[in-house]
Amino acid sequence: MAVTLDSAFPARKRRPLVVDSPKLSDAKLTRSLFLASHEISSMQPLRFILRRNSLSLIRKVKILASVFDELLLRSQALVYSQSAQLCFEEMQIVMQRIKSLIDDCSRVSKLWLLLQIDIVAFNFHELVTDLSTVLDILPVHEFDLSDDAQDLISLLGKQCSDSVQFVDARDDALRRKVTDTIAGIKHQISPDHSSLIEIFNDLGFTDSATLTDEIQRLEDQIQDQIDDRSKSAAASLIGLVRYSKCVLYGPSTPAPDFRRHHSLSDANIPADFRCPITLELMRDPVVASTGQTYDRESIDLWIQSGHNTCPKTGQVLKHTSLIPNRALKNLIVLWCRDHKIPFELYGDGGGEPAPCKEAVEFTKMMVSFLIEKLSLADSNGVVFELRALAKSDTVARACIAEAGAIPKLVRYLATECPSLQINAVTTILNLSILEQNKTRIMETDGALNGVIEVLRSGATWEAKANAAATLFSLAGVSAYRRRLGRKARVVSGLVDLAKQGPTSSKRDALVAILNLVAERENVGRFVEAGVMEAAGDAFQELPEEAVAVVEAVVRRGGLMAVSAAFSLIRLLGEVMREGADTTRESAAATLVTMCRKGGSELVAEMAAIPGIERVIWEMIGAGTARGGRKAASLMRYLRRWAAGDTHDTAAETQSIVVPTPSRIFSPVL
């Protein structure tokens, strides 16, 4: 397949080259050039692609290095003319550009470099041309160099001026093999295995690990592209490498310490990147009419549920139009990239480019290969590959589900092999990210029950946590949220995990609970299962998630929930004193709801918290806008209580019975 690289593969988005060229003394300038030339001379030429180009440029700099060796010995006695100093300053810039080009080529994906070889070869030739220009105007007669040094400069100048742009015939032939393979895939022609082996051996990829590294470099490369066509081209290369890795070296067996995808549960997500509704990382941040930012999916669901207020401020929404927060999205993408966390883009705020046909065909071929291998003895390696593939992108998730993988994965949820169970449930979790796959999972016989059993009795905490995360994902559909909330095993399993699991598992459980209690009919079941106790135990480890769960349950749960939260009043006061801004807001909002619904007994308990009035005044004066409003409401409740005015303490004017450890409160209806 003939490829015109200037059009098919536009130059990637690159960081600007920062060139440091301060005004140096003659001696320091000479020493700087001496060091730069020796640094480049010691660099290794590129091994597999553009070797001749890089080797030629390094050899030319080595010649200059020997000249600067001699100049350095004389530099103390020399005073350069203005023209000589300008030449050396320009040469210093060229040296920095040479080093940057070789460094970039050594770090970038080899396949990407191969397909852009004409452009990169031009960059090498351009540097040689720039070096030739400097040598042509360099006043050599001023430097009192030896005859040998002058001959070297003359020889180098002639070499540079005679140089022509070239691409090694071997590199060009290798590029044609790659492009022909990709073109064949477009027409559903499976690549020949011997041809794949030849391609990857010529690029220095000799095992599964080196191909895995190449996939990572290509994924990084996609982030550097500024147009969909270049991203699609990189996606095609990723498909080629993934497919080749599987068919040439077989499915990978994960290392024993393989963790769930650099997971959001284990990452310290900045507060500004979390959706105020779900506390999850925002994928498509949008701004509501009140100026607050939410994840599009969450605020859309809030509005569609009949709410006309801002969830965070309580203000009435002037309109329901949502404006994409592109600046915040870019920051989130960069943060995810730095932390090696997959970031799915969807919605009208931007998204994955339309997948190219070659990438889709490679994915289908790989999925077909893996599904056929599922019946073999080494099923763990196959499921691990499906897990990794399902993590990668939307196309892969669709292809895996359409190939019938979900029913086959269900049988591994009950396996006695811990790593296989983890891989199976995590694959289902990754598949559930795609909206249509949620329905497939819910309708597949045994899939939901299998996930629930992993949640309740999984072999490891990681498996249980990923089962909780799967339920959270499935609960993104309102009808499924109600269905899941009616299952006692789901409710008790999540509450038990929130009570007993390690921190990361507790976070997954609390976030899943937060999603499920968005349905009012689910709240009572969670209260009866002990969600308040679980949240209270998590206040120290996970204050943001725990307080958010308490707030949601109290807001939707009526007097029964308020009574269950009575023992948490002092903890909520402590959060208001020491928590982060969003957590303090949530704690204050919870106490306001409890005072409104519960009556004077609750206000009295809050008033007994040492220093609570000072904390409330601080929030009024220095807190966020919402926090200040909630704190002001709390202060009004305290003043009415202190004045003995309990007539209007609660909007519902219901008093509650303070619970004791041996008594379960029954609300007065």
XYZ file of C-alpha atoms in Angstrom:
669
model
C 0.000 0.000 0.000
C 1.538 3.288 -1.061
C 1.451 5.902 1.657
C 2.078 9.622 1.414
C 3.215 10.353 4.929
C 2.703 14.106 4.855
C -1.025 13.547 4.385
C -1.647 10.171 6.021
C 0.422 10.772 9.132
C 0.546 14.458 10.064
C 3.373 15.545 12.296
C 2.637 14.713 15.900
C 1.989 17.373 18.501
C 5.292 17.906 20.251
C 6.574 19.963 23.073
C 8.389 23.101 21.924
C 12.145 22.857 22.008
C 13.446 25.127 24.727
C 16.865 26.309 23.662
C 19.076 27.821 26.293
C 21.529 30.164 24.577
C 22.640 32.718 27.166
C 25.374 35.183 26.418
C 28.478 33.322 27.556
C 32.083 34.366 27.726
C 34.322 33.016 24.963
C 35.880 30.430 27.280
C 32.516 29.265 28.641
C 31.008 29.116 25.164
C 33.887 26.941 23.961
C 33.550 24.661 26.972
C 29.781 24.403 26.442
C 30.325 23.325 22.831
C 33.055 20.916 23.921
C 30.692 19.238 26.414
C 27.755 19.162 23.978
C 29.817 17.629 21.184
C 31.236 14.949 23.485
C 27.785 14.158 24.868
C 26.417 13.591 21.360
C 29.547 11.662 20.341
C 28.931 9.220 23.192
C 25.296 8.597 22.167
C 24.412 5.253 20.631
C 23.017 5.400 17.088
C 19.465 4.188 16.604
C 19.515 0.402 16.396
C 16.720 -0.741 14.105
C 15.358 2.251 12.179
C 17.246 5.265 10.802
C 20.515 3.749 11.974
C 22.525 5.138 9.054
C 21.012 8.609 9.463
C 21.781 8.805 13.172
C 25.219 7.210 12.816
C 26.185 9.684 10.081
C 25.172 12.667 12.201
C 26.954 11.382 15.305
C 30.164 10.829 13.309
C 30.057 14.406 12.044
C 29.707 15.709 15.596
C 32.654 13.512 16.660
C 34.812 15.391 14.171
C 33.707 18.671 15.717
C 34.441 17.264 19.170
C 38.112 16.801 18.264
C 38.247 20.418 17.052
C 36.737 21.693 20.296
C 39.275 19.608 22.228
C 41.994 21.767 20.682
C 40.028 25.005 20.977
C 39.418 24.390 24.669
C 43.176 24.377 25.302
C 43.482 27.782 23.619
C 40.250 29.387 24.764
C 41.755 31.290 27.697
C 43.993 33.218 25.330
C 41.427 33.738 22.582
C 38.992 36.592 22.132
C 36.329 35.781 19.534
C 35.076 38.305 17.063
C 31.347 39.011 17.024
C 30.893 36.884 13.906
C 32.757 33.937 15.482
C 30.712 34.173 18.665
C 27.448 34.263 16.693
C 28.561 31.180 14.733
C 29.334 29.289 17.922
C 26.029 30.307 19.503
C 24.197 29.039 16.432
C 26.242 25.843 16.543
C 25.224 25.359 20.180
C 21.554 25.532 19.158
C 22.159 22.981 16.393
C 23.844 20.673 18.922
C 20.845 20.845 21.223
C 18.516 20.071 18.330
C 20.643 17.063 17.316
C 20.535 15.653 20.843
C 16.770 16.209 21.118
C 16.088 14.516 17.784
C 18.100 11.398 18.631
C 16.579 11.246 22.130
C 13.053 11.551 20.724
C 13.654 8.858 18.121
C 15.043 6.456 20.722
C 12.015 6.876 23.014
C 9.161 6.902 20.512
C 7.291 3.861 19.225
C 9.381 2.113 16.591
C 6.389 1.381 14.398
C 5.263 4.983 14.521
C 8.794 6.114 13.687
C 8.920 3.656 10.801
C 5.742 4.998 9.217
C 7.004 8.583 9.557
C 10.474 7.753 8.349
C 10.451 10.231 5.444
C 9.618 13.119 7.769
C 12.239 12.095 10.342
C 14.880 11.518 7.657
C 14.185 15.069 6.469
C 14.748 16.317 10.039
C 18.151 14.605 10.132
C 19.098 16.105 6.772
C 17.890 19.539 7.869
C 20.274 19.456 10.840
C 23.161 18.495 8.579
C 22.260 21.418 6.311
C 22.157 23.814 9.260
C 25.544 22.539 10.411
C 26.908 23.058 6.905
C 25.677 26.668 6.907
C 27.427 27.397 10.206
C 30.678 25.824 9.004
C 30.575 27.825 5.755
C 30.606 31.151 7.606
C 32.794 30.101 10.530
C 35.955 32.332 10.579
C 38.402 29.462 11.071
C 41.448 31.735 10.521
C 40.762 33.504 13.841
C 41.309 30.430 15.987
C 44.982 29.631 15.349
C 44.145 25.954 14.921
C 46.605 23.292 13.837
C 46.649 22.277 10.209
C 45.016 18.945 11.126
C 42.099 20.701 12.874
C 41.610 23.076 9.943
C 41.623 20.122 7.545
C 38.977 18.390 9.682
C 36.701 21.447 9.563
C 37.197 21.734 5.802
C 36.473 18.022 5.322
C 33.399 18.190 7.571
C 32.079 21.230 5.713
C 32.388 19.411 2.388
C 30.681 16.293 3.786
C 27.780 18.366 5.082
C 27.349 20.338 1.870
C 27.425 17.139 -0.235
C 24.953 15.368 2.028
C 21.562 14.393 0.612
C 18.381 13.254 2.283
C 18.055 9.485 2.223
C 16.034 6.611 3.636
C 17.822 3.298 4.035
C 16.499 0.737 1.542
C 16.080 -1.784 4.381
C 13.940 0.656 6.376
C 11.848 1.466 3.316
C 11.227 -2.233 2.599
C 10.233 -2.821 6.234
C 7.804 0.080 6.086
C 6.159 -1.375 2.991
C 5.688 -4.712 4.779
C 3.880 -2.982 7.633
C 1.659 -0.857 5.409
C 0.843 -3.845 3.190
C -0.140 -5.872 6.270
C -2.457 -3.108 7.460
C -3.926 -2.720 3.974
C -4.612 -6.463 3.854
C -6.466 -6.303 7.175
C -8.723 -3.616 5.710
C -9.813 -6.248 3.200
C -10.087 -8.937 5.932
C -6.928 -10.745 4.836
C -5.288 -12.375 7.849
C -1.561 -11.597 8.052
C 0.895 -14.417 7.500
C 2.570 -15.460 10.749
C 6.012 -15.778 9.209
C 5.677 -12.254 7.824
C 4.729 -10.938 11.270
C 7.718 -12.661 12.849
C 10.001 -11.144 10.226
C 8.603 -7.639 10.771
C 8.910 -7.699 14.528
C 12.321 -9.350 14.567
C 13.606 -6.610 12.247
C 12.250 -4.044 14.730
C 13.878 -5.766 17.706
C 10.685 -7.183 19.218
C 11.465 -10.752 20.176
C 9.010 -11.563 22.959
C 5.691 -10.647 24.529
C 7.226 -8.139 26.962
C 8.816 -6.005 24.232
C 5.533 -5.913 22.320
C 3.709 -4.870 25.484
C 6.138 -1.952 25.830
C 5.501 -1.003 22.206
C 1.742 -0.960 22.835
C 2.302 1.440 25.730
C 4.402 3.740 23.545
C 1.737 3.733 20.849
C -0.971 4.533 23.405
C 1.134 7.471 24.561
C 1.557 8.469 20.923
C -2.204 8.702 20.421
C -2.314 11.338 23.166
C 0.203 13.444 21.205
C -1.872 13.555 18.023
C -3.917 16.595 17.103
C -6.233 15.112 14.482
C -8.463 12.052 14.192
C -6.641 10.655 11.169
C -3.345 10.406 13.026
C -5.080 8.893 16.042
C -6.721 6.299 13.808
C -3.358 5.474 12.243
C -1.838 4.904 15.689
C -4.877 2.804 16.645
C -4.264 0.584 13.600
C -0.698 0.007 14.745
C -1.897 -0.848 18.262
C -4.291 -3.377 16.754
C -1.469 -4.925 14.739
C 0.807 -5.260 17.774
C -1.910 -6.627 20.058
C -2.973 -9.227 17.529
C 0.613 -10.225 16.764
C 1.489 -10.458 20.448
C -1.318 -12.964 20.993
C -0.907 -15.141 17.929
C 2.899 -15.209 18.009
C 3.547 -15.609 21.735
C 0.209 -16.798 23.103
C -1.937 -15.249 25.844
C 0.041 -13.755 28.703
C -0.147 -15.173 32.180
C -0.350 -12.294 34.656
C 2.249 -11.891 37.348
C 0.989 -12.825 40.829
C 1.097 -9.206 41.999
C -0.804 -7.827 38.996
C -3.175 -5.185 40.337
C -6.447 -3.994 38.958
C -5.860 -1.376 36.238
C -3.952 1.513 37.835
C -7.271 1.899 39.501
C -9.205 4.931 40.495
C -9.760 3.218 43.820
C -6.028 3.270 44.505
C -5.437 6.734 43.051
C -5.672 9.945 45.026
C -8.090 11.746 42.732
C -7.964 15.549 43.124
C -11.206 16.837 44.617
C -11.825 19.150 41.649
C -11.782 16.145 39.309
C -14.589 14.325 41.161
C -18.246 14.689 40.255
C -20.079 16.158 43.287
C -22.930 13.683 42.724
C -21.088 10.356 42.421
C -17.650 11.360 43.790
C -16.193 9.515 40.804
C -13.640 10.887 38.352
C -15.470 13.032 35.799
C -15.266 11.762 32.224
C -17.235 14.504 30.529
C -17.358 17.550 32.849
C -20.099 20.075 32.097
C -21.165 23.325 33.744
C -24.758 23.807 34.917
C -26.547 27.176 34.956
C -25.438 27.741 38.585
C -21.779 27.554 37.573
C -21.187 24.169 39.240
C -19.408 21.413 37.311
C -20.721 17.845 37.141
C -20.124 14.741 35.081
C -22.556 14.881 32.161
C -24.029 11.434 32.775
C -24.705 12.164 36.461
C -26.317 15.591 36.038
C -28.346 14.345 33.055
C -29.737 11.547 35.220
C -30.470 14.046 38.018
C -32.427 16.316 35.680
C -34.234 13.436 33.975
C -35.354 12.211 37.408
C -37.463 15.371 37.742
C -35.135 17.615 39.767
C -34.949 21.298 38.868
C -32.301 22.320 41.396
C -28.519 22.257 41.467
C -27.447 19.196 43.529
C -24.555 21.048 45.151
C -26.009 24.496 45.868
C -29.717 23.743 46.014
C -30.445 26.700 43.709
C -33.169 26.394 41.098
C -31.658 25.787 37.659
C -32.464 28.695 35.339
C -32.207 26.300 32.398
C -31.071 22.740 31.786
C -28.460 23.479 29.127
C -25.037 22.040 29.973
C -21.826 23.649 28.754
C -18.766 21.383 28.234
C -15.897 22.276 30.574
C -13.135 21.580 28.069
C -10.339 23.111 30.145
C -11.105 20.810 33.078
C -11.424 17.811 30.784
C -7.947 18.464 29.375
C -6.526 18.622 32.902
C -8.238 15.341 33.810
C -6.895 13.661 30.659
C -3.349 14.784 31.504
C -3.716 13.589 35.112
C -4.999 10.182 33.963
C -2.147 9.878 31.515
C 0.455 10.705 34.188
C -1.075 8.079 36.507
C -1.474 5.441 33.746
C -5.260 5.394 34.212
C -7.419 4.692 31.153
C -9.645 7.631 30.319
C -12.776 7.084 28.270
C -14.050 10.080 26.353
C -17.664 10.155 25.331
C -20.573 12.532 24.949
C -20.536 15.686 22.895
C -17.687 17.167 24.883
C -15.213 15.368 22.676
C -14.489 11.694 22.257
C -12.659 8.876 20.649
C -12.303 9.325 16.900
C -14.430 7.092 14.739
C -12.493 3.805 14.746
C -10.714 3.023 11.511
C -11.604 -0.192 9.749
C -8.138 -1.678 10.152
C -8.185 -1.233 13.949
C -11.640 -2.788 14.190
C -10.635 -5.791 12.061
C -7.479 -6.380 14.116
C -9.574 -6.295 17.295
C -12.149 -8.728 15.879
C -9.412 -11.128 14.811
C -7.768 -10.991 18.225
C -11.067 -11.517 20.055
C -11.916 -14.479 17.814
C -8.494 -15.987 18.508
C -8.919 -15.565 22.286
C -12.477 -16.913 22.414
C -11.336 -20.064 20.605
C -8.576 -20.493 23.217
C -10.932 -20.169 26.221
C -11.554 -23.919 26.341
C -7.844 -24.714 26.657
C -6.087 -25.550 29.904
C -4.409 -22.142 30.243
C -7.676 -20.250 30.462
C -6.213 -17.814 33.001
C -3.867 -16.332 30.421
C -6.694 -16.011 27.884
C -9.026 -14.312 30.361
C -6.201 -11.998 31.373
C -5.761 -10.965 27.722
C -9.517 -10.349 27.411
C -9.340 -8.288 30.600
C -6.542 -6.140 29.195
C -8.275 -5.783 25.837
C -11.610 -4.850 27.444
C -9.794 -2.113 29.332
C -8.413 -0.524 26.190
C -11.285 1.073 24.270
C -14.934 1.046 23.255
C -14.372 -0.981 20.076
C -12.724 -3.787 22.026
C -15.563 -3.895 24.572
C -18.142 -4.131 21.806
C -16.232 -6.823 19.907
C -15.678 -8.992 22.992
C -19.333 -8.885 24.005
C -20.599 -9.469 20.458
C -18.338 -12.516 20.168
C -20.222 -14.132 23.064
C -17.529 -13.825 25.723
C -19.821 -12.947 28.647
C -21.486 -16.397 29.013
C -18.050 -18.021 28.768
C -16.645 -15.727 31.469
C -19.472 -16.548 33.893
C -18.129 -20.050 34.541
C -14.854 -18.608 35.844
C -16.552 -16.456 38.484
C -16.975 -19.545 40.678
C -13.473 -20.899 40.101
C -11.211 -21.834 42.987
C -8.239 -20.153 41.289
C -8.000 -16.645 42.823
C -6.195 -14.990 39.900
C -8.611 -16.463 37.354
C -11.581 -15.228 39.391
C -10.075 -11.743 39.587
C -9.434 -11.684 35.853
C -12.952 -12.898 35.041
C -14.812 -10.422 37.239
C -12.543 -7.559 36.153
C -13.165 -8.389 32.492
C -16.905 -8.159 33.125
C -16.305 -4.880 34.962
C -14.393 -3.459 31.995
C -17.052 -4.667 29.560
C -19.803 -3.024 31.623
C -18.375 0.428 30.910
C -20.038 0.228 27.478
C -23.723 1.072 27.848
C -25.114 -1.718 25.664
C -22.980 -4.270 27.497
C -24.781 -3.499 30.755
C -27.926 -5.035 29.242
C -25.979 -8.035 27.957
C -24.561 -8.690 31.421
C -27.893 -8.286 33.190
C -29.625 -10.612 30.711
C -26.948 -13.328 30.574
C -27.902 -16.349 32.664
C -25.796 -16.522 35.788
C -23.793 -13.347 35.132
C -25.378 -11.119 37.773
C -25.613 -13.913 40.344
C -21.995 -14.801 39.672
C -20.857 -11.220 40.284
C -22.939 -11.074 43.478
C -21.367 -14.299 44.756
C -17.898 -12.892 44.108
C -18.922 -9.805 46.084
C -20.063 -11.946 49.024
C -17.499 -14.721 49.046
C -14.774 -13.898 46.539
C -11.347 -15.446 47.012
C -9.615 -12.080 47.494
C -10.482 -8.546 48.522
C -9.542 -7.404 45.034
C -12.116 -9.733 43.488
C -14.778 -8.501 45.914
C -13.892 -4.871 45.203
C -14.095 -5.392 41.456
C -17.456 -7.098 41.887
C -18.648 -4.027 43.813
C -17.323 -1.795 41.045
C -19.210 -3.913 38.492
C -22.460 -3.438 40.414
C -21.752 0.298 40.541
C -21.310 0.336 36.768
C -24.491 -1.668 36.145
C -26.407 0.644 38.477
C -25.767 3.477 36.041
C -29.049 2.408 34.414
C -31.983 3.510 36.572
C -34.023 0.330 36.033
C -31.051 -1.839 36.994
C -30.428 0.310 40.063
C -33.880 -0.565 41.358
C -33.437 -4.223 40.443
C -30.105 -4.478 42.223
C -31.413 -2.660 45.281
C -34.152 -5.264 45.711
C -31.596 -8.062 46.060
C -30.765 -8.638 49.736
C -27.445 -10.278 48.790
C -26.337 -7.123 46.959
C -27.250 -4.876 49.887
C -25.668 -7.051 52.567
C -22.618 -7.805 50.416
C -21.850 -4.134 49.811
C -22.397 -3.186 53.459
C -20.190 -6.057 54.671
C -17.449 -5.045 52.238
C -17.683 -1.433 53.421
C -17.302 -2.661 57.013
C -14.585 -5.263 56.655
C -12.553 -4.621 53.517
C -9.261 -2.783 53.106
C -9.409 0.890 52.212
C -9.574 0.494 48.430
C -12.309 -2.153 48.711
C -14.285 -0.023 51.153
C -14.161 2.854 48.693
C -15.578 0.687 45.901
C -18.351 -0.526 48.194
C -19.252 2.967 49.435
C -19.354 4.392 45.915
C -21.598 1.521 44.770
C -23.866 2.108 47.777
C -23.996 5.822 46.972
C -25.200 5.002 43.478
C -27.843 2.517 44.640
C -29.338 4.771 47.325
C -30.080 7.307 44.595
C -33.291 5.247 44.322
C -35.427 6.124 47.328
C -36.933 2.650 47.554
C -33.459 1.156 48.160
C -32.586 3.347 51.130
C -34.555 1.474 53.783
C -32.901 -1.824 52.899
C -29.449 -0.339 53.291
C -30.372 1.243 56.616
C -31.632 -2.099 57.913
C -28.410 -3.768 56.697
C -26.288 -1.371 58.777
C -25.029 1.111 56.212
C -24.760 3.880 58.821
C -22.493 1.763 60.989
C -20.340 0.913 57.972
C -20.113 4.566 56.933
C -19.287 5.641 60.481
C -16.405 3.141 60.630
C -15.039 4.590 57.370
C -15.032 8.241 58.488
C -11.318 8.225 59.311
C -10.132 6.391 56.192
C -12.571 7.692 53.575
C -14.284 10.797 54.943
C -15.477 12.123 51.582
C -17.145 8.889 50.488
C -18.507 8.041 53.943
C -20.080 11.465 54.525
C -21.560 11.462 51.017
C -23.258 8.107 51.719
C -24.643 9.368 55.040
C -25.932 12.552 53.402
C -27.646 10.630 50.583
C -29.255 8.118 52.947
C -30.463 10.796 55.373
C -31.835 12.972 52.574
C -33.869 10.153 51.023
C -34.515 7.859 53.965
C -36.913 9.683 56.270
C -36.964 9.352 60.047
C -35.684 5.783 60.076
C -32.475 6.910 58.369
C -32.184 9.965 60.623
C -32.479 7.760 63.701
C -29.833 5.369 62.372
C -27.492 8.324 61.806
C -27.961 9.711 65.335
C -24.718 8.162 66.583
C -22.795 9.899 63.779
C -23.679 13.470 64.768
C -20.433 14.032 66.662
C -18.415 12.512 63.810
C -20.142 14.865 61.375
C -19.193 17.752 63.658
C -15.564 16.620 63.584
C -15.654 16.488 59.780
C -16.973 20.066 59.739
C -14.007 21.043 61.894
C -11.209 19.277 60.023
C -12.438 17.971 56.674
C -11.878 19.179 53.125
C -14.250 21.821 51.760
C -16.511 19.385 49.895
C -16.654 17.035 52.880
C -17.464 19.872 55.282
C -20.265 20.988 52.970
C -21.681 17.483 52.865
C -21.456 17.080 56.654
C -23.230 20.412 57.240
C -25.938 19.537 54.708
C -26.470 16.202 56.473
C -26.879 17.875 59.865
C -29.321 20.398 58.412
C -31.467 17.574 57.028
C -31.309 15.693 60.331
C -32.293 18.777 62.347
C -35.166 19.506 59.983
C -36.511 15.956 60.077
C -35.534 14.836 63.550
C -36.449 17.658 65.898
C -35.014 19.076 69.102
C -33.319 15.880 70.333
C -30.978 16.005 67.377
C -30.309 19.710 67.761
C -29.475 19.101 71.414
C -27.009 16.371 70.484
C -25.356 18.697 67.971
C -25.236 21.532 70.521
C -23.324 19.231 72.879
C -20.394 18.951 70.441
C -17.494 20.962 71.967
C -16.794 24.147 69.988
C -19.523 23.500 67.419
C -20.638 27.143 67.307
C -17.108 28.305 66.500
C -16.868 25.709 63.729
C -20.200 26.863 62.299
C -19.143 30.526 62.424
C -15.897 29.665 60.629
C -17.849 27.943 57.844
C -20.174 30.928 57.556
C -17.253 33.325 57.262
C -14.659 31.360 55.331
C -16.373 28.310 53.845
C -17.683 27.767 50.358
C -20.947 29.377 49.277
C -22.966 26.227 49.826
C -21.151 25.412 53.051
C -21.839 28.911 54.343
C -25.556 28.591 53.641
C -25.787 25.218 55.360
C -23.806 26.485 58.339
C -26.141 29.482 58.649
C -29.103 27.102 58.743
C -27.423 25.109 61.507
C -26.837 28.276 63.493
C -30.539 29.143 63.259
C -31.482 25.693 64.567
C -29.061 26.096 67.481
C -30.405 29.536 68.404
C -34.030 28.376 68.310
C -33.151 25.379 70.440
C -31.250 27.530 72.926
C -34.209 29.911 73.120
C -36.517 26.986 73.836
C -38.375 27.478 70.538
C -38.940 23.916 69.345
C -42.229 24.606 67.602
C -40.554 25.282 64.251
C -37.418 23.234 64.683
C -38.388 20.705 62.045
C -40.355 21.131 58.876
C -41.942 17.755 59.489
C -42.268 18.554 63.280
C -41.648 14.905 64.121
C -39.596 14.064 67.182
C -37.486 10.972 67.077
C -36.667 8.389 69.651
C -32.941 8.391 70.324
C -31.735 4.867 69.506
C -29.878 2.707 71.981
C -27.696 -0.262 71.075
C -30.415 -2.692 72.122
C -33.319 -0.961 70.426
C -34.239 -0.705 66.741
C -36.088 2.540 66.082
C -39.506 2.394 64.453
C -40.557 5.776 63.069
C -43.872 7.315 64.029
C -45.790 7.755 60.792
